[in-house]
Short mmCIF file of C-alpha atoms in Angstrom, two decimals:
data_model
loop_
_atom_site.label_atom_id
_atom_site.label_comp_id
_atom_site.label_asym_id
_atom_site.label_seq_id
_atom_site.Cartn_x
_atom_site.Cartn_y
_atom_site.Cartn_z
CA UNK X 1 23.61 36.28 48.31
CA UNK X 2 26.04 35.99 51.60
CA UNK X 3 28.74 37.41 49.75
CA UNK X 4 26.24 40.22 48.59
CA UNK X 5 25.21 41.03 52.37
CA UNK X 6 28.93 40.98 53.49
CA UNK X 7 30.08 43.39 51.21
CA UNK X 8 27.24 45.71 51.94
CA UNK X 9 28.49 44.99 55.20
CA UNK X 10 31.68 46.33 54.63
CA UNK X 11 30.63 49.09 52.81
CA UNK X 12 28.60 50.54 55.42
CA UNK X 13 31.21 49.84 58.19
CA UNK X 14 33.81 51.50 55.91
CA UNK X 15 31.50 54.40 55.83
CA UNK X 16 31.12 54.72 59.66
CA UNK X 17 35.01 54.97 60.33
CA UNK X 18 35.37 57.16 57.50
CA UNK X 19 33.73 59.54 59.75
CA UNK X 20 37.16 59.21 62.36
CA UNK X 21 39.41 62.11 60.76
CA UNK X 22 43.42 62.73 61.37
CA UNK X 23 43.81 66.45 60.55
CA UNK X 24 47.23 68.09 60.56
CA UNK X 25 47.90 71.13 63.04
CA UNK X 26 49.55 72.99 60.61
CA UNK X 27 51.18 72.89 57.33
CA UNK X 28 54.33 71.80 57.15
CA UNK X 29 55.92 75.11 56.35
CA UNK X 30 54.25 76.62 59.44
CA UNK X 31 54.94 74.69 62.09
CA UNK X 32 55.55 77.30 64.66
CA UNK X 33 59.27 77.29 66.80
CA UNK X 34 60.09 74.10 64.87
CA UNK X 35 63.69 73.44 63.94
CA UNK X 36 64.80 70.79 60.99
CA UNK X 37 66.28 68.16 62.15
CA UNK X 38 66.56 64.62 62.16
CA UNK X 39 64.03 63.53 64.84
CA UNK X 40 61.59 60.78 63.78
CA UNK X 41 58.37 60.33 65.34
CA UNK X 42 58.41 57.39 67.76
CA UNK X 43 55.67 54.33 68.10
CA UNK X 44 55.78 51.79 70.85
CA UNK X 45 52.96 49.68 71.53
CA UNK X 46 53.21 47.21 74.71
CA UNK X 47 49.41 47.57 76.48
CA UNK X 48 49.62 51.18 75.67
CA UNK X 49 50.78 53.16 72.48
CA UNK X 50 53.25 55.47 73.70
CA UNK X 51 54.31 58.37 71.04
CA UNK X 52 57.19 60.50 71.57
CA UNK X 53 59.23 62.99 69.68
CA UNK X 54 56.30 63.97 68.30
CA UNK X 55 57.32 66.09 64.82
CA UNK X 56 53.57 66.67 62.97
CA UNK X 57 51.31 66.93 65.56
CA UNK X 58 47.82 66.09 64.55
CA UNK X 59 44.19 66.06 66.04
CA UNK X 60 42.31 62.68 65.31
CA UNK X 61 38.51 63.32 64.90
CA UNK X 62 36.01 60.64 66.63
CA UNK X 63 32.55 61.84 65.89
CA UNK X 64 29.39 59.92 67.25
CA UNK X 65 26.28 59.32 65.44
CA UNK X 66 24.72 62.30 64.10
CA UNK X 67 21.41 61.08 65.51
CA UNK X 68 23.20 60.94 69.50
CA UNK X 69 25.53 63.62 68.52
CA UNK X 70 24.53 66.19 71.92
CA UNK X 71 26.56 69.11 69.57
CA UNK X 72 29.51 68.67 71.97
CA UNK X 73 33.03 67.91 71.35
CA UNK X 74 36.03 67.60 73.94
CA UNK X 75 39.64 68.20 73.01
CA UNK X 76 41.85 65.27 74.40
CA UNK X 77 45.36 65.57 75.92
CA UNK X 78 46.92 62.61 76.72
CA UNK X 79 49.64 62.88 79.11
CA UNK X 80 53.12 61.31 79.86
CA UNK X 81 55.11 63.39 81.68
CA UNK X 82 55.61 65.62 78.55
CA UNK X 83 58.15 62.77 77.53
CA UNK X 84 55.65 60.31 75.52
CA UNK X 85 51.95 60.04 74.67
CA UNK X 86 49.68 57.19 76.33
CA UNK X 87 47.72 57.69 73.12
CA UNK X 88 44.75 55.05 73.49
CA UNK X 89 45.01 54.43 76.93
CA UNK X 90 44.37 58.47 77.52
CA UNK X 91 43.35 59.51 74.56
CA UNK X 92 41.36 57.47 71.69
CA UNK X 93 40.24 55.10 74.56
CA UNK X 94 38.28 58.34 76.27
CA UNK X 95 36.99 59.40 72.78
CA UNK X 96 35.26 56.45 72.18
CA UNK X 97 33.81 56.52 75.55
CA UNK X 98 32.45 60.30 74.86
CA UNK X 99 31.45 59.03 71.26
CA UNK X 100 29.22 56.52 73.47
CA UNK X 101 27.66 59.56 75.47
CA UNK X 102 26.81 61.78 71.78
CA UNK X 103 30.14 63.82 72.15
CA UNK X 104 33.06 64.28 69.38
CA UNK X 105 36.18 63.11 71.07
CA UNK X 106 39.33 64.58 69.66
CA UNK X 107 42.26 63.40 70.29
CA UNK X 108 45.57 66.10 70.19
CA UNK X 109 48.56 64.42 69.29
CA UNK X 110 50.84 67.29 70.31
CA UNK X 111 54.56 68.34 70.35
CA UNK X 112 56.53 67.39 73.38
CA UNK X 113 59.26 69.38 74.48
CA UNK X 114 62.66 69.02 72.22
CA UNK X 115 65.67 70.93 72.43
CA UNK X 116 66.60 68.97 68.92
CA UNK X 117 63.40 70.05 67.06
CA UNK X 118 61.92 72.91 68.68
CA UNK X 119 63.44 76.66 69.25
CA UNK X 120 62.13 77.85 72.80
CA UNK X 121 60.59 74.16 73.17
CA UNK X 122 58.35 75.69 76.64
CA UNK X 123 55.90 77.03 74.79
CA UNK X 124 55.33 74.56 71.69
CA UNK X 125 52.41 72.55 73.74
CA UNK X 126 50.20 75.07 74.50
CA UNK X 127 51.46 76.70 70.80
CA UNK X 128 49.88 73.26 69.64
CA UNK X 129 46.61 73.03 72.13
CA UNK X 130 45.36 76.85 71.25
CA UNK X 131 45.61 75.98 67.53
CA UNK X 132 44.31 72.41 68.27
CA UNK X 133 40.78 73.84 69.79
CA UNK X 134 40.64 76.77 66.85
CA UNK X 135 40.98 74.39 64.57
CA UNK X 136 37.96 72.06 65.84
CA UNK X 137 36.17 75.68 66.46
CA UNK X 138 36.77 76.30 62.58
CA UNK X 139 35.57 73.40 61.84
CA UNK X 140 32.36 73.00 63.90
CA UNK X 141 29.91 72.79 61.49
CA UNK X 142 31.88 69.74 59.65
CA UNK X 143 32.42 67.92 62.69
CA UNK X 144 28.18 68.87 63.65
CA UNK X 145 29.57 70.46 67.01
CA UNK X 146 28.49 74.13 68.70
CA UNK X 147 30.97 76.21 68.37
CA UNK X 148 30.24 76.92 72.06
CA UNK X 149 30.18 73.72 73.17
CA UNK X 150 33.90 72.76 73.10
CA UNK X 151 35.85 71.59 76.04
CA UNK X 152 38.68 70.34 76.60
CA UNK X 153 40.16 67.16 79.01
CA UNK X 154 43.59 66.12 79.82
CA UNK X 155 45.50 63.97 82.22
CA UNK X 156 48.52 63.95 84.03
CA UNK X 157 50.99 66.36 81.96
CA UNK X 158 48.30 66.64 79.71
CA UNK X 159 46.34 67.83 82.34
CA UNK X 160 48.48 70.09 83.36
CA UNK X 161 48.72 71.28 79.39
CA UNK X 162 45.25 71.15 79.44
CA UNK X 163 45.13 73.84 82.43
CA UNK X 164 47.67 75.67 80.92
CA UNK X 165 45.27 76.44 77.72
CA UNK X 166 42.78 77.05 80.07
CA UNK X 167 44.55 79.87 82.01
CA UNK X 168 47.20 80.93 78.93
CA UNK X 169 44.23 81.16 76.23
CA UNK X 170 44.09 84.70 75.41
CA UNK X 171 48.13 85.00 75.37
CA UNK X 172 49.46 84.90 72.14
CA UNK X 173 52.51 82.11 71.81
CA UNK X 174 52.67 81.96 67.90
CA UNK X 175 52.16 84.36 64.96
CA UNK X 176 48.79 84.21 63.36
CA UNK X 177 49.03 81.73 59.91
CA UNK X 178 45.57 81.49 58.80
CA UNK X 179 41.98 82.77 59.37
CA UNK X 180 41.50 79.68 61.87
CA UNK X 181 43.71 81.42 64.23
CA UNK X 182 40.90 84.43 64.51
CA UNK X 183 38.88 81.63 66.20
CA UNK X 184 39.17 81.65 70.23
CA UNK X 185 41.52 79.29 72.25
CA UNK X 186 38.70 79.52 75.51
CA UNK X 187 37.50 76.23 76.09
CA UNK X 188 33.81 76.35 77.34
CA UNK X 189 34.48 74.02 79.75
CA UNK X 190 37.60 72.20 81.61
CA UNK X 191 38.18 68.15 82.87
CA UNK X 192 41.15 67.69 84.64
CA UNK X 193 42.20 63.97 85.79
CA UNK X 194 45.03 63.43 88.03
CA UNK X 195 46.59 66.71 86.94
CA UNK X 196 50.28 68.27 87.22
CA UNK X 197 48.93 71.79 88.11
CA UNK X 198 51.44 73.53 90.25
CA UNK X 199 55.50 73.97 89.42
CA UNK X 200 56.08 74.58 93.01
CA UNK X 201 56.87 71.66 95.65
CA UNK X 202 54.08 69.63 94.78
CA UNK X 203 55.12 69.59 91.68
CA UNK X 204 55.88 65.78 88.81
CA UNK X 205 59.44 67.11 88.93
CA UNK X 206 59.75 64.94 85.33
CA UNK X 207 57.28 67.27 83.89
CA UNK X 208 58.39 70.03 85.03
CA UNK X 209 62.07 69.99 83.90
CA UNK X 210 61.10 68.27 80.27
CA UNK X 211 59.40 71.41 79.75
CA UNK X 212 61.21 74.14 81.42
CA UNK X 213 64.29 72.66 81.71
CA UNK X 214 66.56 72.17 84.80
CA UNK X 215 67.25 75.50 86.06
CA UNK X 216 64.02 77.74 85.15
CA UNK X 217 63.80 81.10 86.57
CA UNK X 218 61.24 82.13 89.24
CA UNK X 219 58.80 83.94 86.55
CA UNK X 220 58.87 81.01 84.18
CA UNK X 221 58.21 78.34 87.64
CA UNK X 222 55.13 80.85 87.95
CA UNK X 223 53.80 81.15 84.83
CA UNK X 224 53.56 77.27 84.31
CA UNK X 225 52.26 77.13 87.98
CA UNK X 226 48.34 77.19 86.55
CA UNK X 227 47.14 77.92 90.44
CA UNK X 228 48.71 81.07 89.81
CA UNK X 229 46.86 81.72 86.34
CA UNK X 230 43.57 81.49 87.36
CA UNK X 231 41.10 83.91 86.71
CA UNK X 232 37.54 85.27 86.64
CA UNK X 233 37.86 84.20 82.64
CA UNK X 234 38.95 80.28 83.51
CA UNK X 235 36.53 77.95 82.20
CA UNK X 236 34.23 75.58 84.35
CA UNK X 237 36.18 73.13 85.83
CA UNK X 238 35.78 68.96 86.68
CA UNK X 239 38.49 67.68 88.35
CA UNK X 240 39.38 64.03 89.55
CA UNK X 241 42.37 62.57 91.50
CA UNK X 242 42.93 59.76 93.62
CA UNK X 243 44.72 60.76 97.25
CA UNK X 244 46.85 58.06 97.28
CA UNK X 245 48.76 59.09 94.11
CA UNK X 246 52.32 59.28 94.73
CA UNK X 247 53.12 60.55 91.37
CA UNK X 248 51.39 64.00 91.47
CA UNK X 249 50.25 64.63 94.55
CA UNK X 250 46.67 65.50 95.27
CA UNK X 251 47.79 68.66 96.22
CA UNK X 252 47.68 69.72 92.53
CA UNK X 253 43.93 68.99 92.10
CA UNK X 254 42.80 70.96 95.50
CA UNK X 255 45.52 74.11 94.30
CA UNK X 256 43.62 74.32 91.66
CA UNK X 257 39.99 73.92 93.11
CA UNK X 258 40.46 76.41 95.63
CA UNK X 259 42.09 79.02 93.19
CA UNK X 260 38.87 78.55 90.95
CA UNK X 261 36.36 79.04 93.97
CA UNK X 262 38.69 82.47 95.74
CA UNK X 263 38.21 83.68 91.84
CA UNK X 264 34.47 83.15 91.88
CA UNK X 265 34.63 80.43 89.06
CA UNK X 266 32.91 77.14 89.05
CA UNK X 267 34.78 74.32 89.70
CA UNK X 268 33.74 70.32 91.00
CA UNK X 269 36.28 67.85 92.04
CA UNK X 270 36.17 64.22 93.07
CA UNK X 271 38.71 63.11 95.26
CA UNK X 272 39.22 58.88 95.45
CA UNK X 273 40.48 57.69 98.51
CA UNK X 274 42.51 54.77 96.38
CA UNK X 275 43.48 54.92 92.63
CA UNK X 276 47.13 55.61 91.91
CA UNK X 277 48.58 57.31 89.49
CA UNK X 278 47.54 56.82 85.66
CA UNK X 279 44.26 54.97 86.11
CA UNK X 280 42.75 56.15 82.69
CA UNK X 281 38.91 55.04 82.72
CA UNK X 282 39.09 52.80 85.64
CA UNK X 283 37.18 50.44 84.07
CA UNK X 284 38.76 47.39 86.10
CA UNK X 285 38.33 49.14 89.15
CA UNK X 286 34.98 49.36 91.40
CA UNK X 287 35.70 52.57 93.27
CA UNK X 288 36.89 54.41 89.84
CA UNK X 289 34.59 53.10 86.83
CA UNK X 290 31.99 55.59 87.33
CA UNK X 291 33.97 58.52 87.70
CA UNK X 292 33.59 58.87 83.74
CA UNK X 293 29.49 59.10 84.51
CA UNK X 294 30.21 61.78 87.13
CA UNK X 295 31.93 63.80 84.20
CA UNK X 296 29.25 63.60 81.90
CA UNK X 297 26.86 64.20 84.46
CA UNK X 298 28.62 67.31 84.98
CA UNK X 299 29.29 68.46 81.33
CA UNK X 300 24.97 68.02 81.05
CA UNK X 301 24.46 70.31 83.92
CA UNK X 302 26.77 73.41 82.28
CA UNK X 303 23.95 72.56 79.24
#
C-alpha cells in the first residue's frame, strides 16, 4: 500500500513540473544575426548558475496553479553585465516567487553579445527579448495568461535590456520568420531593479562596451541610453535601486523616473538607502525582503 501511495505521489508531482516548459526562441535555421561557429554554451554553478556564450537562447515557462493563476505573466531578464547570466539567482529564483503570487514567471535565457557568434552582436538582445514576449503573447492561451497582461522585469544589464524592449519595441531589429512575430513586443507593464539605464557617465562601463563595443559612436551611445527613448508609448514603470550601489549608480533609476514623469507616463520607484549592487530578492536582508511585495502591490493596482 506505501509503495502504492508513493508512486501516486510521484505521479502527481511529475505532473506539476511538467507544467515548467523550456521553449526555443527560434529554430535553429532562423536564429537571427547568428554566425556558425564554434562557441559552446557555458554552465557554472558556485551559489549562482552563471550562463554565458549563450548560442540557443530559450524562454523557460513557470506557470502557477491554474486555480491562483491572476492571468498574468512577467518576462524575466536576468542580468550580468551582458557577459553571463545569474540564471536562478535573477531569474528562476523570481519566477517561483511570482508563481507564489498567481503569475507565470518566464525566464529569457538570451544571447549575450559575441563578436564570434553573432554578426552586428548590439542588437541580438533586444532581437531575442521582442521575440521572447511575442512568443509568450502567441502562446497566451497555453500558458492561461491575458494576452494583455504581460510584463516584463529585468535587473542590472538585464534591466537595462529590459528598458531597452520597453523603449525599442515598435523598431524592427530582425526580419519577420513566423506568424508569432505579428504579435506586439509592448510590454503592458515594466519592473526595473538596480538597472543600467543610461550609456552616458553614469553609465556600468562593462555593459556598455560588451554590447557596443569600445569605441561606439555618439548615435549608437544614444540610442542604448533608454532615458533618451522614452516616450508617451513606454509602459508603466516599477523601479527599485539601492543608493549605495557602487556598481550602477542610482543615477540610472532616477534618469529614468524623471524621463517617464516629463513624458506624462506612469512610473513608481523605491529607492533603499543600503543594498548594494546585485541583491536579487533580498530575502536575507530586513530593509530589502519586502521590496518584492511592493512590486506586486504595484502590478495589482495597474489591474
Amino acid at each position: 500500500m506505501k509503495n502504492i501511495l508513493l508512486l501516486l505521489m510521484l505521479v502527481v508531482m511529475g505532473n506539476t513540473a511538467a507544467q515548467d516548459t523550456i521553449m526555443p526562441l527560434w529554430t535553429k535555421d532562423e536564429i537571427p544575426n547568428q554566425i556558425k561557429s564554434l562557441e559552446k554554451e557555458v554552465h557554472e554553478q558556485n551559489e549562482i548558475l552563471r550562463i554565458s556564450k549563450v548560442q540557443v537562447p530559450t524562454i523557460e515557462v513557470y506557470l502557477p496553479s491554474k486555480r491562483d493563476a491572476t492571468g498574468e505573466a512577467v518576462l524575466i531578464f536576468p542580468g550580468g553585465g551582458y557577459g553571463i547570466l545569474a540564471y536562478d539567482w535573477e531569474g528562476t529564483d523570481i519566477a517561483k516567487f511570482f508563481n507564489s503570487k498567481g503569475i507565470a514567471g518566464v525566464v529569457v535565457k538570451y544571447r549575450l553579445p559575441s563578436d564570434v557568434s553573432q554578426k552586428d552582436k548590439r542588437y541580438v538582445p533586444l532581437i531575442d527579448a521582442q521575440r521572447a514576449i511575442r512568443l509568450v503573447r502567441n502562446n497566451a492561451e497555453k500558458f492561461n495568461v491575458e494576452s494583455d497582461k504581460i510584463g516584463i522585469i529585468g535587473f542590472s544589464a538585464g534591466g537595462h535590456l529590459a528598458s531597452t524592449l520597453g523603449t525599442h519595441f515598435n523598431e524592427k531589429v530582425y526580419k519577420a520568420v513566423d506568424d508569432i512575430d505579428n504579435e506586439s513586443a509592448r510590454p503592458d507593464f515594466m519592473s526595473l531593479g538596480y538597472p543600467v539605464i543610461s550609456f552616458g557617465e553614469m553609465t556600468h562601463q562593462g555593459s556598455k562596451k560588451n554590447l557596443i563595443g569600445e569605441n561606439p559612436t555618439i548615435d549608437i551611445v544614444d540610442y542604448f541610453s533608454n532615458e533618451k527613448q522614452v516616450t508617451e508609448q513606454t509602459p508603466p514603470t516599477f523601479l527599485l535601486h539601492a543608493t549605495d550601489d557602487t556598481v550602477v549608480p542610482v543615477e540610472n533609476s532616477l534618469l529614468f523616473y524623471k524621463a517617464v514623469k516629463d513624458k506624462g507616463g506612469s512610473a513608481t520607484m523605491h529607492i533603499y538607502p543600503k543594498g548594494g549592487h546585485g541583491f536579487g530578492l533580498g530575502l536575507h536582508d530586513e530593509h530589502l525582503k519586502d521590496w518584492g511585495e511592493r512590486m506586486i502591490d504595484w502590478i495589482v493596482s495597474l489591474r
